[in-house]
Tab-separated table of C-alpha atoms in Angstrom:
chain	number	residue	atom	x	y	z
A	1	UNK	CA	78.973	126.818	95.147
A	2	UNK	CA	82.046	124.668	95.619
A	3	UNK	CA	80.885	121.382	97.165
A	4	UNK	CA	83.408	119.905	99.621
A	5	UNK	CA	83.336	116.609	101.514
A	6	UNK	CA	84.720	116.710	105.072
A	7	UNK	CA	85.214	113.751	107.467
A	8	UNK	CA	82.411	113.666	110.041
A	9	UNK	CA	84.280	111.570	112.642
A	10	UNK	CA	87.514	109.767	113.441
A	11	UNK	CA	91.106	110.992	113.500
A	12	UNK	CA	90.619	113.063	110.341
A	13	UNK	CA	87.586	115.025	111.498
A	14	UNK	CA	88.805	117.549	114.064
A	15	UNK	CA	92.142	118.396	112.370
A	16	UNK	CA	90.357	118.881	109.042
A	17	UNK	CA	87.760	121.225	110.564
A	18	UNK	CA	90.476	123.133	112.434
A	19	UNK	CA	92.428	123.655	109.231
A	20	UNK	CA	89.350	124.792	107.334
A	21	UNK	CA	88.586	127.251	110.134
A	22	UNK	CA	92.142	128.628	109.923
A	23	UNK	CA	91.618	129.002	106.172
A	24	UNK	CA	88.657	131.293	106.844
A	25	UNK	CA	85.744	128.911	106.296
A	26	UNK	CA	82.751	128.437	108.566
A	27	UNK	CA	82.598	125.101	110.353
A	28	UNK	CA	79.765	123.349	112.121
A	29	UNK	CA	79.104	123.878	115.820
A	30	UNK	CA	76.824	120.859	116.144
A	31	UNK	CA	78.344	117.496	115.216
A	32	UNK	CA	74.905	116.336	114.090
A	33	UNK	CA	74.960	118.783	111.175
A	34	UNK	CA	75.491	116.939	107.906
A	35	UNK	CA	75.504	119.941	105.570
A	36	UNK	CA	76.822	123.451	106.191
A	37	UNK	CA	76.513	126.353	103.768
A	38	UNK	CA	79.204	129.036	103.946
A	39	UNK	CA	77.512	131.583	101.714
A	40	UNK	CA	80.167	134.263	102.218
A	41	UNK	CA	82.850	131.991	100.763
A	42	UNK	CA	80.518	130.291	98.266
A	43	UNK	CA	81.211	126.852	99.694
A	44	UNK	CA	78.923	124.019	100.771
A	45	UNK	CA	80.388	121.440	103.178
A	46	UNK	CA	79.098	117.865	103.401
A	47	UNK	CA	80.142	115.924	106.515
A	48	UNK	CA	80.494	112.283	105.514
A	49	UNK	CA	82.034	109.024	106.688
A	50	UNK	CA	85.752	109.206	105.808
A	51	UNK	CA	85.519	105.918	103.876
A	52	UNK	CA	82.729	107.292	101.663
A	53	UNK	CA	84.339	110.587	100.677
A	54	UNK	CA	86.420	109.242	97.782
A	55	UNK	CA	83.319	107.558	96.349
A	56	UNK	CA	81.275	110.777	96.352
A	57	UNK	CA	84.126	112.834	94.908
A	58	UNK	CA	85.019	110.196	92.321
A	59	UNK	CA	81.404	110.037	91.161
A	60	UNK	CA	81.383	113.786	90.524
A	61	UNK	CA	78.613	114.420	93.054
A	62	UNK	CA	81.024	116.557	95.085
A	63	UNK	CA	83.857	118.726	93.730
A	64	UNK	CA	86.633	117.960	96.215
A	65	UNK	CA	87.089	116.295	99.583
A	66	UNK	CA	89.423	115.734	102.504
A	67	UNK	CA	90.224	112.117	103.351
A	68	UNK	CA	93.144	109.789	104.009
A	69	UNK	CA	95.417	108.585	101.228
A	70	UNK	CA	94.818	105.030	102.439
A	71	UNK	CA	91.040	105.450	102.192
A	72	UNK	CA	91.334	106.987	98.726
A	73	UNK	CA	93.402	104.105	97.364
A	74	UNK	CA	91.346	101.452	99.157
A	75	UNK	CA	88.128	102.775	97.624
A	76	UNK	CA	89.232	102.198	94.033
A	77	UNK	CA	87.232	105.310	93.195
A	78	UNK	CA	88.227	107.432	90.156
A	79	UNK	CA	89.637	110.235	92.321
A	80	UNK	CA	93.132	111.645	92.772
A	81	UNK	CA	95.187	113.390	95.421
A	82	UNK	CA	95.915	117.078	94.750
A	83	UNK	CA	97.290	118.397	98.065
A	84	UNK	CA	98.973	116.830	101.097
A	85	UNK	CA	97.729	118.304	104.381
A	86	UNK	CA	100.371	117.035	106.815
A	87	UNK	CA	98.183	115.559	109.551
A	88	UNK	CA	96.774	112.111	110.427
A	89	UNK	CA	99.970	110.406	109.316
A	90	UNK	CA	100.073	106.610	109.476
A	91	UNK	CA	101.975	103.635	108.080
A	92	UNK	CA	100.220	100.564	106.679
A	93	UNK	CA	102.128	97.284	107.106
A	94	UNK	CA	101.934	93.507	107.187
A	95	UNK	CA	102.353	91.504	110.403
A	96	UNK	CA	102.335	87.827	111.327
A	97	UNK	CA	103.689	85.290	113.805
A	98	UNK	CA	107.440	84.771	113.797
A	99	UNK	CA	108.569	82.283	111.162
A	100	UNK	CA	105.461	82.501	108.958
A	101	UNK	CA	106.965	84.714	106.242
A	102	UNK	CA	109.611	87.396	105.818
A	103	UNK	CA	108.075	89.568	103.115
A	104	UNK	CA	105.256	89.801	100.580
A	105	UNK	CA	107.011	87.510	98.098
A	106	UNK	CA	106.321	84.573	100.460
A	107	UNK	CA	102.557	85.195	100.848
A	108	UNK	CA	101.467	82.943	97.966
A	109	UNK	CA	98.563	80.675	98.950
A	110	UNK	CA	98.118	82.367	102.338
A	111	UNK	CA	95.164	84.378	103.669
A	112	UNK	CA	95.509	88.018	104.717
A	113	UNK	CA	93.005	89.749	106.998
A	114	UNK	CA	92.606	93.516	106.753
A	115	UNK	CA	90.190	96.430	106.936
A	116	UNK	CA	91.665	97.733	103.654
A	117	UNK	CA	90.932	94.872	101.272
A	118	UNK	CA	91.124	96.972	98.095
A	119	UNK	CA	94.498	98.421	99.043
A	120	UNK	CA	95.949	95.014	99.956
A	121	UNK	CA	94.645	93.284	96.816
A	122	UNK	CA	96.258	95.984	94.686
A	123	UNK	CA	99.561	95.670	96.578
A	124	UNK	CA	99.575	91.890	96.125
A	125	UNK	CA	98.795	92.277	92.420
A	126	UNK	CA	101.594	94.825	92.017
A	127	UNK	CA	103.981	92.265	93.526
A	128	UNK	CA	102.645	89.331	91.499
A	129	UNK	CA	101.451	87.430	94.579
A	130	UNK	CA	98.410	85.131	94.535
A	131	UNK	CA	96.903	85.233	98.053
A	132	UNK	CA	93.416	85.419	99.555
A	133	UNK	CA	92.196	88.585	101.264
A	134	UNK	CA	89.559	88.596	104.015
A	135	UNK	CA	87.886	91.917	104.854
A	136	UNK	CA	87.341	92.652	108.556
A	137	UNK	CA	86.121	95.843	110.201
A	138	UNK	CA	88.643	96.592	112.931
A	139	UNK	CA	90.658	94.526	115.448
A	140	UNK	CA	92.319	92.498	112.702
A	141	UNK	CA	95.182	91.431	115.004
A	142	UNK	CA	92.919	88.694	116.469
A	143	UNK	CA	92.393	87.115	113.040
A	144	UNK	CA	95.588	85.061	113.273
A	145	UNK	CA	94.829	83.817	116.792
A	146	UNK	CA	91.359	82.709	115.682
A	147	UNK	CA	92.646	80.990	112.561
A	148	UNK	CA	90.971	83.318	110.064
A	149	UNK	CA	94.265	84.310	108.423
A	150	UNK	CA	98.011	83.726	108.552
A	151	UNK	CA	98.863	87.401	107.993
A	152	UNK	CA	97.237	90.728	108.759
A	153	UNK	CA	97.632	94.145	107.153
A	154	UNK	CA	96.875	97.149	109.309
A	155	UNK	CA	97.832	100.679	110.307
A	156	UNK	CA	100.905	100.582	112.533
A	157	UNK	CA	101.954	103.422	114.842
A	158	UNK	CA	104.241	102.125	117.591
A	159	UNK	CA	103.701	98.400	117.001
A	160	UNK	CA	102.836	97.808	120.673
A	161	UNK	CA	99.391	96.348	119.934
A	162	UNK	CA	100.876	93.876	117.475
A	163	UNK	CA	103.625	92.802	119.859
A	164	UNK	CA	101.066	92.291	122.614
A	165	UNK	CA	99.214	89.968	120.241
A	166	UNK	CA	102.401	87.972	119.623
A	167	UNK	CA	102.927	89.361	116.110
A	168	UNK	CA	105.863	90.996	114.359
A	169	UNK	CA	105.966	93.500	111.513
A	170	UNK	CA	107.365	92.076	108.273
A	171	UNK	CA	108.470	93.471	104.937
A	172	UNK	CA	108.455	97.027	103.685
A	173	UNK	CA	105.521	99.386	104.382
A	174	UNK	CA	102.577	98.941	102.064
A	175	UNK	CA	101.767	102.640	102.218
A	176	UNK	CA	102.517	105.820	104.144
A	177	UNK	CA	99.309	107.760	104.499
A	178	UNK	CA	98.181	111.217	105.606
A	179	UNK	CA	95.227	113.520	105.098
A	180	UNK	CA	94.921	114.767	101.525
A	181	UNK	CA	92.647	116.888	99.367
A	182	UNK	CA	91.171	114.891	96.486
A	183	UNK	CA	89.201	115.574	93.329
A	184	UNK	CA	87.664	113.400	90.646
A	185	UNK	CA	90.031	112.004	88.045
A	186	UNK	CA	89.707	114.072	84.920
A	187	UNK	CA	88.227	117.101	86.711
A	188	UNK	CA	89.382	120.393	85.127
A	189	UNK	CA	92.626	121.841	86.493
A	190	UNK	CA	91.539	125.436	85.949
A	191	UNK	CA	88.485	125.643	88.225
A	192	UNK	CA	88.998	129.040	89.940
A	193	UNK	CA	87.047	128.026	93.048
A	194	UNK	CA	89.202	124.928	93.548
A	195	UNK	CA	92.381	126.955	92.969
A	196	UNK	CA	91.272	129.490	95.583
A	197	UNK	CA	90.526	126.712	98.072
A	198	UNK	CA	93.960	125.161	97.517
A	199	UNK	CA	95.698	128.547	97.953
A	200	UNK	CA	93.953	129.011	101.272
A	201	UNK	CA	94.919	125.571	102.497
A	202	UNK	CA	98.506	126.016	101.314
A	203	UNK	CA	98.555	129.328	103.170
A	204	UNK	CA	97.589	127.538	106.380
A	205	UNK	CA	100.331	124.945	105.845
A	206	UNK	CA	102.953	127.671	105.420
A	207	UNK	CA	101.638	129.679	108.382
A	208	UNK	CA	101.960	126.586	110.573
A	209	UNK	CA	105.556	125.955	109.506
A	210	UNK	CA	106.920	129.503	109.786
A	211	UNK	CA	107.125	132.416	112.209
A	212	UNK	CA	107.941	136.043	111.506
A	213	UNK	CA	111.237	137.102	113.056
A	214	UNK	CA	112.230	140.725	113.720
A	215	UNK	CA	115.553	141.935	115.091
A	216	UNK	CA	117.903	144.921	115.183
A	217	UNK	CA	121.540	144.588	114.193
A	218	UNK	CA	124.590	146.687	113.324
A	219	UNK	CA	125.015	147.413	109.600
A	220	UNK	CA	128.366	145.655	109.435
A	221	UNK	CA	126.780	142.374	110.553
A	222	UNK	CA	123.774	142.440	108.219
A	223	UNK	CA	125.165	140.057	105.610
A	224	UNK	CA	125.927	137.341	108.175
A	225	UNK	CA	122.575	137.895	109.853
A	226	UNK	CA	120.494	137.617	106.692
A	227	UNK	CA	122.452	134.477	105.863
A	228	UNK	CA	120.727	133.000	108.914
A	229	UNK	CA	117.341	134.509	107.998
A	230	UNK	CA	117.137	134.553	104.186
A	231	UNK	CA	113.323	134.515	104.158
A	232	UNK	CA	111.328	133.197	101.210
A	233	UNK	CA	112.570	135.736	98.671
A	234	UNK	CA	114.741	137.999	100.811
A	235	UNK	CA	114.340	139.751	104.173
A	236	UNK	CA	113.139	143.308	104.689
A	237	UNK	CA	115.953	145.554	105.930
A	238	UNK	CA	115.070	149.071	107.188
A	239	UNK	CA	117.330	151.772	108.667
A	240	UNK	CA	116.791	152.690	112.320
A	241	UNK	CA	116.862	156.187	113.759
A	242	UNK	CA	120.036	155.230	115.622
A	243	UNK	CA	122.755	155.510	112.952
A	244	UNK	CA	124.599	152.311	112.095
A	245	UNK	CA	121.696	150.032	113.028
A	246	UNK	CA	119.018	148.401	110.871
A	247	UNK	CA	115.839	146.443	111.560
A	248	UNK	CA	115.432	143.100	109.796
A	249	UNK	CA	112.196	141.177	109.252
A	250	UNK	CA	112.047	137.685	107.767
A	251	UNK	CA	110.034	134.453	107.807
A	252	UNK	CA	111.928	131.553	109.381
A	253	UNK	CA	110.959	127.908	109.974
A	254	UNK	CA	109.329	127.676	113.395
A	255	UNK	CA	111.262	124.491	114.253
A	256	UNK	CA	114.556	126.395	113.846
A	257	UNK	CA	113.485	129.659	115.477
A	258	UNK	CA	115.190	129.209	118.865
A	259	UNK	CA	118.496	128.136	117.314
A	260	UNK	CA	118.421	131.080	114.899
A	261	UNK	CA	117.703	133.505	117.750
A	262	UNK	CA	120.750	132.189	119.647
A	263	UNK	CA	122.999	132.610	116.611
A	264	UNK	CA	121.658	136.105	115.878
A	265	UNK	CA	122.293	137.131	119.473
A	266	UNK	CA	125.876	135.920	119.207
A	267	UNK	CA	126.260	138.098	116.094
A	268	UNK	CA	125.151	141.136	118.082
A	269	UNK	CA	121.483	141.255	117.157
A	270	UNK	CA	119.126	142.608	119.798
A	271	UNK	CA	115.354	143.047	120.265
A	272	UNK	CA	114.866	139.658	118.613
A	273	UNK	CA	111.162	138.831	118.404
A	274	UNK	CA	109.108	136.051	116.840
A	275	UNK	CA	105.452	136.372	115.899
A	276	UNK	CA	103.031	133.657	114.851
A	277	UNK	CA	101.625	133.793	111.308
A	278	UNK	CA	97.872	133.268	111.090
A	279	UNK	CA	97.499	133.307	107.321
A	280	UNK	CA	99.540	133.992	104.233
A	281	UNK	CA	99.665	133.822	100.433
A	282	UNK	CA	102.902	133.065	98.633
């Protein structure tokens, strides 16, 4: 069986399980379950702490896993990202009191507090900066107030928490993270079970981004209409019983669907419908 690590809690857990369910895999009904066998799909799921997933996958004990890019890089584990999943996005940045420093080049001799010590040490090394790193588990914004560090490095969403603590974001982002599928470095590229898993997940990603659009239009307006709905290869165009009319079917980006419907209507298209896509293979 393909052995897959899945986050058991936190912001990665529910979206990961939802995506796996959409991809046709069984998922646990009891959050206390640590292992779930999906015999029909020949997959065994292991529900683990998100921070530990890269370690298990990198060691070869598990074949692949779902975790955050930030957690993968922070672990230092011999594992690599093979698919971006598009959820749990975050930005990792430095922050400090006004006037302390403007960017990473000025951190020399200072102390940085963070929950991602491995990631920060690597970033400092990449920039040739000699600074101390203190590892804290959560609430790192208080480290400056308590004199533990001059700078913090943390996940930033709106920046409100940092501003409330009297801090400002400095420098360029250390990392932009999201949920990713990982495998061990050096694992074979041609594993058919892994390829099948990735196709399923990619199918979910496409199904979430597109809708199927159907409409009827006069023959003389088809070229302009299909210019608005080119599809992935090309749209399906079928003659209608009413002479001079055709039916068109095409996949369109869901974020553009309403605008496209308006433009098709102005061209003379009628019976314009959109349908959600639950699964696909491209």
